[in-house]
CSV table of C-alpha atoms in Angstrom, one decimal:
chain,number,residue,atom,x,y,z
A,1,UNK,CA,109.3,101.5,149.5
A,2,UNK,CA,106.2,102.9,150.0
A,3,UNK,CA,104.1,103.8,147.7
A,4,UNK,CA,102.4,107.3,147.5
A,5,UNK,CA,98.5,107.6,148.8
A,6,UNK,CA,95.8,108.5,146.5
A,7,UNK,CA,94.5,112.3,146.4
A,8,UNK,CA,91.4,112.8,148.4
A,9,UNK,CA,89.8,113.5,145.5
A,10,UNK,CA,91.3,111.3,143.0
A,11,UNK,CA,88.1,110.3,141.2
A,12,UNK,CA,87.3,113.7,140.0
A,13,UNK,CA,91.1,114.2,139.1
A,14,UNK,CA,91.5,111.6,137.2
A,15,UNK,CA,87.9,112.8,135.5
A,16,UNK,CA,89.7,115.9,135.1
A,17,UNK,CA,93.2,114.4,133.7
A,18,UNK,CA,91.0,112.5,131.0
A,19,UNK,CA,88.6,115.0,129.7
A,20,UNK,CA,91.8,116.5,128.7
A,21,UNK,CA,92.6,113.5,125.8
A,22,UNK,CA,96.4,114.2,126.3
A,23,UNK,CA,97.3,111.1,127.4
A,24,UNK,CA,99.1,108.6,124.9
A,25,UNK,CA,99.0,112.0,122.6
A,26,UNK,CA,101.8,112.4,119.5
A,27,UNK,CA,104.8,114.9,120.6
A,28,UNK,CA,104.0,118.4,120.7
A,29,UNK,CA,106.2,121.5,120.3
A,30,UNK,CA,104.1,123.6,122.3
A,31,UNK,CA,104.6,121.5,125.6
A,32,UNK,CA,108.0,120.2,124.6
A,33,UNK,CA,109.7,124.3,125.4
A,34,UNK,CA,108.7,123.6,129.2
A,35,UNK,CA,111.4,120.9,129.9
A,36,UNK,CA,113.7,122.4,128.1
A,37,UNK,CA,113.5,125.9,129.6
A,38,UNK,CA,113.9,124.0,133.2
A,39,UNK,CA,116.8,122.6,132.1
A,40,UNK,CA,118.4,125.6,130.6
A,41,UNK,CA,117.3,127.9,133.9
A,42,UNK,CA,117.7,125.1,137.0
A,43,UNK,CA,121.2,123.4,135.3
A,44,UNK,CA,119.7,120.1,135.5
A,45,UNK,CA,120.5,117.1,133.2
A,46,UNK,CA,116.7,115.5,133.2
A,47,UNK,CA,113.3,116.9,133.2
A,48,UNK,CA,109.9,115.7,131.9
A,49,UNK,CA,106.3,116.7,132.1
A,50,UNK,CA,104.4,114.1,133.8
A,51,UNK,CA,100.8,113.2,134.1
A,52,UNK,CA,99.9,110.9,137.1
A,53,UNK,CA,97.4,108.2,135.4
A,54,UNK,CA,95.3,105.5,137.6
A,55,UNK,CA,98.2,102.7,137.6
A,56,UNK,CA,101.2,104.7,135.2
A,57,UNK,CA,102.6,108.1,135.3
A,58,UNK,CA,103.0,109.0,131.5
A,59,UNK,CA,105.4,111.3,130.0
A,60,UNK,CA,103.9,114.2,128.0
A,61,UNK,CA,107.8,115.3,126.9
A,62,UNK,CA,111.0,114.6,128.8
A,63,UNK,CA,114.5,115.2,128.1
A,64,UNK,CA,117.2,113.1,129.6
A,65,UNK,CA,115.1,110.2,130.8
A,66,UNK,CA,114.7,108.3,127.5
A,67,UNK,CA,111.4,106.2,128.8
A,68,UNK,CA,107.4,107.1,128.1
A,69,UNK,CA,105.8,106.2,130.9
A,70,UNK,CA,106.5,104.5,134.1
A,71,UNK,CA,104.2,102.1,137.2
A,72,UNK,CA,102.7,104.9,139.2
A,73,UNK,CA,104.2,102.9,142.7
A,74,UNK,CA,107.6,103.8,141.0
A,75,UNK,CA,106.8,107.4,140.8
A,76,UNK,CA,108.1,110.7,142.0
A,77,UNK,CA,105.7,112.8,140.8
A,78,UNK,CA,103.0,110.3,142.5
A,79,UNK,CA,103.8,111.8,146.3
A,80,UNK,CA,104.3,115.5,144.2
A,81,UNK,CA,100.7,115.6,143.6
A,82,UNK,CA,99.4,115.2,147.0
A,83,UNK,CA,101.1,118.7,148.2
A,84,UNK,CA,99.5,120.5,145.1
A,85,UNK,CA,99.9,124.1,146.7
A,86,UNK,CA,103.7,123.5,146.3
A,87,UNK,CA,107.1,122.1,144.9
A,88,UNK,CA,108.0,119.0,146.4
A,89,UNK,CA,111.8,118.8,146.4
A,90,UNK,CA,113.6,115.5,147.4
A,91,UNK,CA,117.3,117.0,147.8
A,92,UNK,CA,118.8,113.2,148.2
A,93,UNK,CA,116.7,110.7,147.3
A,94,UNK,CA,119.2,108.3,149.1
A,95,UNK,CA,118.4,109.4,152.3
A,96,UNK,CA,114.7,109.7,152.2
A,97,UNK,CA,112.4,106.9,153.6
A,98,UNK,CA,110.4,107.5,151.1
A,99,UNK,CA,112.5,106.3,148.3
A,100,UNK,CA,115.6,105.1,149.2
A,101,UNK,CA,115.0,101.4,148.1
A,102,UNK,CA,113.0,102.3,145.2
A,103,UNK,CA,114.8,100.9,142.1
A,104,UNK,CA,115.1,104.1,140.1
A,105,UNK,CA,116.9,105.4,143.2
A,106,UNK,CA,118.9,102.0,143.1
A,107,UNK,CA,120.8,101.5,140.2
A,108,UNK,CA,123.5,103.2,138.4
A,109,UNK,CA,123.1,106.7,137.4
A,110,UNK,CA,119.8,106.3,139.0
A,111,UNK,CA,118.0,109.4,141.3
A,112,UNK,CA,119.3,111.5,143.6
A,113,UNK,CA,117.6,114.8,143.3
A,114,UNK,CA,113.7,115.2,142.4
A,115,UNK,CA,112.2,118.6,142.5
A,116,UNK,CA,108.3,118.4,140.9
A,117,UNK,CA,106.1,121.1,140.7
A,118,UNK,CA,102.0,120.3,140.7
A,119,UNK,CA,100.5,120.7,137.3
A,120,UNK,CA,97.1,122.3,137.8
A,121,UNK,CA,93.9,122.3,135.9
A,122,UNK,CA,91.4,124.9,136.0
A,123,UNK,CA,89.1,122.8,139.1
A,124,UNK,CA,92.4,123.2,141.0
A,125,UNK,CA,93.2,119.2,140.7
A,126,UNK,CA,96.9,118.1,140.3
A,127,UNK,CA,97.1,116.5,136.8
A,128,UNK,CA,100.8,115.6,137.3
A,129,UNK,CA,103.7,117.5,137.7
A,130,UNK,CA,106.7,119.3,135.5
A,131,UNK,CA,109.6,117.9,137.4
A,132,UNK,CA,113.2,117.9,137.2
A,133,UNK,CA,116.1,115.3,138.3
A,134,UNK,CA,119.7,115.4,138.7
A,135,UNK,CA,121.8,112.0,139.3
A,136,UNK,CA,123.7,113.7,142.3
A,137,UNK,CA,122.0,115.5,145.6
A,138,UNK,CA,121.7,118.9,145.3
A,139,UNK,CA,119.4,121.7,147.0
A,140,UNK,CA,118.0,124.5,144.9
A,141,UNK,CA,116.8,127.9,146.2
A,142,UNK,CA,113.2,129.2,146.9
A,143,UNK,CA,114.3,131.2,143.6
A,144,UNK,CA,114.8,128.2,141.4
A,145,UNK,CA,111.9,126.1,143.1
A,146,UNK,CA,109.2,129.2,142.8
A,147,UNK,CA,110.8,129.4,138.6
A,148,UNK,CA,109.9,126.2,138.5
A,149,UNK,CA,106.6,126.6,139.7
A,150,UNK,CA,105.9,129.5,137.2
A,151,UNK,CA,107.0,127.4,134.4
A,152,UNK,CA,104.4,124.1,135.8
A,153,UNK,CA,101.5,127.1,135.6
A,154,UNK,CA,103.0,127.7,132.0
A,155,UNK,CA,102.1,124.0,131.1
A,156,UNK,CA,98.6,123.9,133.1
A,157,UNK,CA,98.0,127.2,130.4
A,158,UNK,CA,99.0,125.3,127.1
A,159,UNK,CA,96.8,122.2,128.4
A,160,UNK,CA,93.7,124.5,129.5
A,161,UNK,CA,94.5,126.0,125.6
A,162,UNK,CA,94.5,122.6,123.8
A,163,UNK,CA,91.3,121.6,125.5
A,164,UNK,CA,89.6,125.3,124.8
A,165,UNK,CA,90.7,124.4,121.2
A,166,UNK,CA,89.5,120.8,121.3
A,167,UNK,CA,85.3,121.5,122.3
A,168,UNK,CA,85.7,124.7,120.0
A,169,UNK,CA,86.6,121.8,117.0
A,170,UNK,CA,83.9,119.9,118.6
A,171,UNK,CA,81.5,122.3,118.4
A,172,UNK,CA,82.6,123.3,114.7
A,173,UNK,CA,81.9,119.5,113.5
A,174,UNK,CA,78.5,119.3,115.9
A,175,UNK,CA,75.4,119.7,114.5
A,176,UNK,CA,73.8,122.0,117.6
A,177,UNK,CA,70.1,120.9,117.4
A,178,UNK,CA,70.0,117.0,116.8
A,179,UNK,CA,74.0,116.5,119.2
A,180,UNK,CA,75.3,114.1,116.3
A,181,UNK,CA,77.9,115.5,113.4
A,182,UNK,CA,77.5,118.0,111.0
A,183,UNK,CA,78.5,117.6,107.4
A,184,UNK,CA,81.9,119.0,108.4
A,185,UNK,CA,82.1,116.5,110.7
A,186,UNK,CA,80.9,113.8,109.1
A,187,UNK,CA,83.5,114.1,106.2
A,188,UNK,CA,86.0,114.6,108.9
A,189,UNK,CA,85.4,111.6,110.4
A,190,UNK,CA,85.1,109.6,107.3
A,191,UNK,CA,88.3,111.0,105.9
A,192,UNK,CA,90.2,110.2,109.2
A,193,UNK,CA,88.8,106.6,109.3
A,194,UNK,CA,89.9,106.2,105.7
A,195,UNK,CA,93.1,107.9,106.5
A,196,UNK,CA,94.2,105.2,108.9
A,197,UNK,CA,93.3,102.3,106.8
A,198,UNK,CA,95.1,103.4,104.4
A,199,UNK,CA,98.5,103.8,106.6
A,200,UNK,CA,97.9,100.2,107.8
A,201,UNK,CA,97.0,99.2,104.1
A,202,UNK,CA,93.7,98.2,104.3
A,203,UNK,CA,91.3,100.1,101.4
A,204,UNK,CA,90.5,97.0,99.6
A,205,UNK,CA,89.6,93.8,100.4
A,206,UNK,CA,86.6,92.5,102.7
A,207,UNK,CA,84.9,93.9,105.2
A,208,UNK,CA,83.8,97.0,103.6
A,209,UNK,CA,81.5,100.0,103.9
A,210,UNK,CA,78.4,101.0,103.1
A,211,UNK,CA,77.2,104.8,103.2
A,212,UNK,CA,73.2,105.3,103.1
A,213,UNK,CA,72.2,108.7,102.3
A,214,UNK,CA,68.2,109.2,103.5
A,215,UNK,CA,65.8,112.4,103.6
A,216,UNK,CA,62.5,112.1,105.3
A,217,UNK,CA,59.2,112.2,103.4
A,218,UNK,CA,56.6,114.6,104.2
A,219,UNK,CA,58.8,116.6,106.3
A,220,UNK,CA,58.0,119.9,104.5
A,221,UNK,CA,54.1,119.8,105.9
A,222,UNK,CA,55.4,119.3,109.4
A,223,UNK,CA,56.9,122.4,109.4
A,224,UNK,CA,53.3,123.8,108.1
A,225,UNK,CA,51.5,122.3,110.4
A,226,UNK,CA,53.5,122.4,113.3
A,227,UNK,CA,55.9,125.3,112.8
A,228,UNK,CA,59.6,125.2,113.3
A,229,UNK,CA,59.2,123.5,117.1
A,230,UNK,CA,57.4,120.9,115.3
A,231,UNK,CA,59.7,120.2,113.0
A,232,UNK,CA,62.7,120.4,115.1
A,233,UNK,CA,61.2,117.4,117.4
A,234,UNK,CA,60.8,115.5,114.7
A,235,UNK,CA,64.7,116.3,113.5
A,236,UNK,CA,65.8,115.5,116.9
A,237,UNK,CA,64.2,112.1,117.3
A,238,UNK,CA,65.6,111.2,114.1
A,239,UNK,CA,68.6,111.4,115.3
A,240,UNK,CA,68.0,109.4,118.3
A,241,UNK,CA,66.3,107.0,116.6
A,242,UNK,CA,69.4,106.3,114.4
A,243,UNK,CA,72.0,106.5,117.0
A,244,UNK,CA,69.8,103.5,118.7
A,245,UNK,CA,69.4,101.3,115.8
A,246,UNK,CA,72.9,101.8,114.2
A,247,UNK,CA,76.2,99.8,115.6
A,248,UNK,CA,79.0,102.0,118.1
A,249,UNK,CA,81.3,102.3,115.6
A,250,UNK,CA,78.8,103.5,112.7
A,251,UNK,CA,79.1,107.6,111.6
A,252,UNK,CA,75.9,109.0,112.3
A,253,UNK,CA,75.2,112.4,110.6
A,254,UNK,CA,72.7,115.5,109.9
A,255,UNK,CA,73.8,116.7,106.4
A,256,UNK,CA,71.3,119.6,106.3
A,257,UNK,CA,67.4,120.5,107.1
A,258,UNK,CA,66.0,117.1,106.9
A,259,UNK,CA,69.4,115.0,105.2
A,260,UNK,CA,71.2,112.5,107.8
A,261,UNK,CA,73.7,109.9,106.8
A,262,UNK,CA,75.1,107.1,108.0
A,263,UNK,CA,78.5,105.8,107.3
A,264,UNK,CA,78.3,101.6,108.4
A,265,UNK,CA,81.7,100.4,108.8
A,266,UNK,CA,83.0,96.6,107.9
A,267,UNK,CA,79.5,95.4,106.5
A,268,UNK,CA,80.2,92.2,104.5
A,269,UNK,CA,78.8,92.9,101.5
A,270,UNK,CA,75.3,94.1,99.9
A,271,UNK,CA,73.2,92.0,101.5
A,272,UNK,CA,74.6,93.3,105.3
A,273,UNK,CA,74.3,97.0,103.5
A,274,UNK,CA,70.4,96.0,102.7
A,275,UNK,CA,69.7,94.8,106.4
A,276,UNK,CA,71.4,97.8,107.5
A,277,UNK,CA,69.1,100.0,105.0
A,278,UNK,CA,65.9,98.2,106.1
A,279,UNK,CA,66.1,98.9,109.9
A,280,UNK,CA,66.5,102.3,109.4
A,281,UNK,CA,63.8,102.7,107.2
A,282,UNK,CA,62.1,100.6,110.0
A,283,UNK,CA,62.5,102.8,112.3
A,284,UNK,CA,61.8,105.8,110.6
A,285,UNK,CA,58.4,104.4,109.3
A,286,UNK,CA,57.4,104.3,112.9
A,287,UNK,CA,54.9,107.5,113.4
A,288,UNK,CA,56.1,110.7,115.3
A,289,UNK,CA,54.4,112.4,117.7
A,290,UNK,CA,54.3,116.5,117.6
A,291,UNK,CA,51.7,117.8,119.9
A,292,UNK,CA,50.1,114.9,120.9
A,293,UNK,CA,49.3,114.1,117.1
A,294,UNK,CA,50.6,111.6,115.6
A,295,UNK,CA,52.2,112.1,112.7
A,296,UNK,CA,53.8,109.1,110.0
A,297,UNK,CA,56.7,110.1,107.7
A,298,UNK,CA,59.1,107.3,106.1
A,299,UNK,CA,62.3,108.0,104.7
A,300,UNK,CA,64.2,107.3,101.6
A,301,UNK,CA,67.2,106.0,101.6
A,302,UNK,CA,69.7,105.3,98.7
């Protein structure tokens, strides 16, 4: 059985397929229509959205195939992809080189019709394929196959929608000058975080966390001084200077003009919360330079 070769440009499609954060995603209405409207127009028993990852071919929705996700070598949709200007359509699986010993093909009730038409994103890369599978040969019509192929452009739409939706959200809970959240998105991520705990029944016990609320001193004569441009620099390098000195998993945040938080997650008690506290106020003590002047600020932080 051999297995399906690589895109040419399978890099930058699989940079595409994840900057999409569909993958491993809950079940979705709004994708879930698609294989059902194959079935109901192609009078085929299986059909599933696929997305062809680096080793697995996941299953956005399916109906009829009762699995999640499958080895990519296994796959269909893998040799789809690589004609992504059409619908590949395997009318007997049986009889084709290219799966006949594959096991899917094999055992009972297993493949013998694959038709799979190339999901595309907006770059033009194949992300995977809507497909649809019958357990007996068949051959459908350049009518059927090109239905088909309206319905895979139906699904590239929803997933070009869901990402639209997903930097608008990003950019709603972004605080635009400094990069790091916004209050909105600051208590969104907080409230998740807690959220989830709380489903695995974790809210008490030890580690716990520690949220340090800080303003910087003397920031009102920087603005004086320096004007606005001064005193966004100085905003800006807070931020940074934060991000740096605060752990990957720690919620970094600009609250408003010159507020930032920082949410520390699973600090074992005070004294953790204290060492935490003292290298930002550390690095924050460390002087600023606006204009080639140097200017010293602080920061308190409760």
């Amino acid at each position: 059985m051999p297995a399906a070769l690589c895109p040419a440009d399978e890099t930058k499609r699989l940079g595409s397929l994840h900057r999409h954060a569909i993958l491993d995603s809950p079940p979705d209405a709004d994708f879930d229509i698609f294989p059902s409207l194959a079935i109901d127009l192609l009078n085929v028993p299986i059909a599933a959205i696929s997305l062809v990852d680096c080793d697995r071919v996941w299953l956005k929705s399916q109906i009829g195939l009762g699995i999640s996700e499958l080895p990519r070598e296994l796959s269909f949709c893998a040799h789809a992809i690589l004609r992504p200007a059409e619908v590949t359509s395997v009318e007997d699986a049986r009889s084709d080189q290219r799966f006949a010993d594959n096991p899917l093909v094999m055992q009972p009730g297993g493949i013998a019709f694959y038709a799979g038409a190339p999901i595309l994103c907006e770059e033009g890369q194949p992300l995977g394929t809507l497909c649809v599978i019958d357990t007996v040969p068949r051959r459908m019509s350049p009518m059927q196959l090109a239905a088909l192929a309206r319905l895979a452009r139906g699904v590239a739409n929803t997933l070009h929608l869901h990402l639209t939706l997903r930097r608008l959200q990003g950019v709603a809970l972004t605080d635009p000058l400094t990069g790091i959240a916004n209050r909105a998105g600051f208590e969104t991520k907080v409230t998740t975080m807690l959220a989830a705990r709380a489903a695995e029944g974790r809210l008490t016990g030890s580690p716990v966390d520690a949220l340090l609320l800080l303003d910087l001193d003397s920031f009102k004569p920087v603005n004086d001084l320096f004007g606005h441009p001064g005193g966004d620099r100085v905003l800006v390098e807070t931020a940074q200077r934060l991000v740096r000195v605060t752990r990957e998993n720690d919620i970094v945040a600009r609250l408003g003009g010159d507020e930032f938080a920082v949410f520390a997650r699973g600090v074992h008690g005070s004294s953790e919360a204290q060492g935490i506290a003292q290298r930002l106020h550390d690095v924050l003590g460390n002087a600023f330079w606006i204009d080639g002047k140097c200017v010293a600020l602080g920061a308190s932080i409760g």
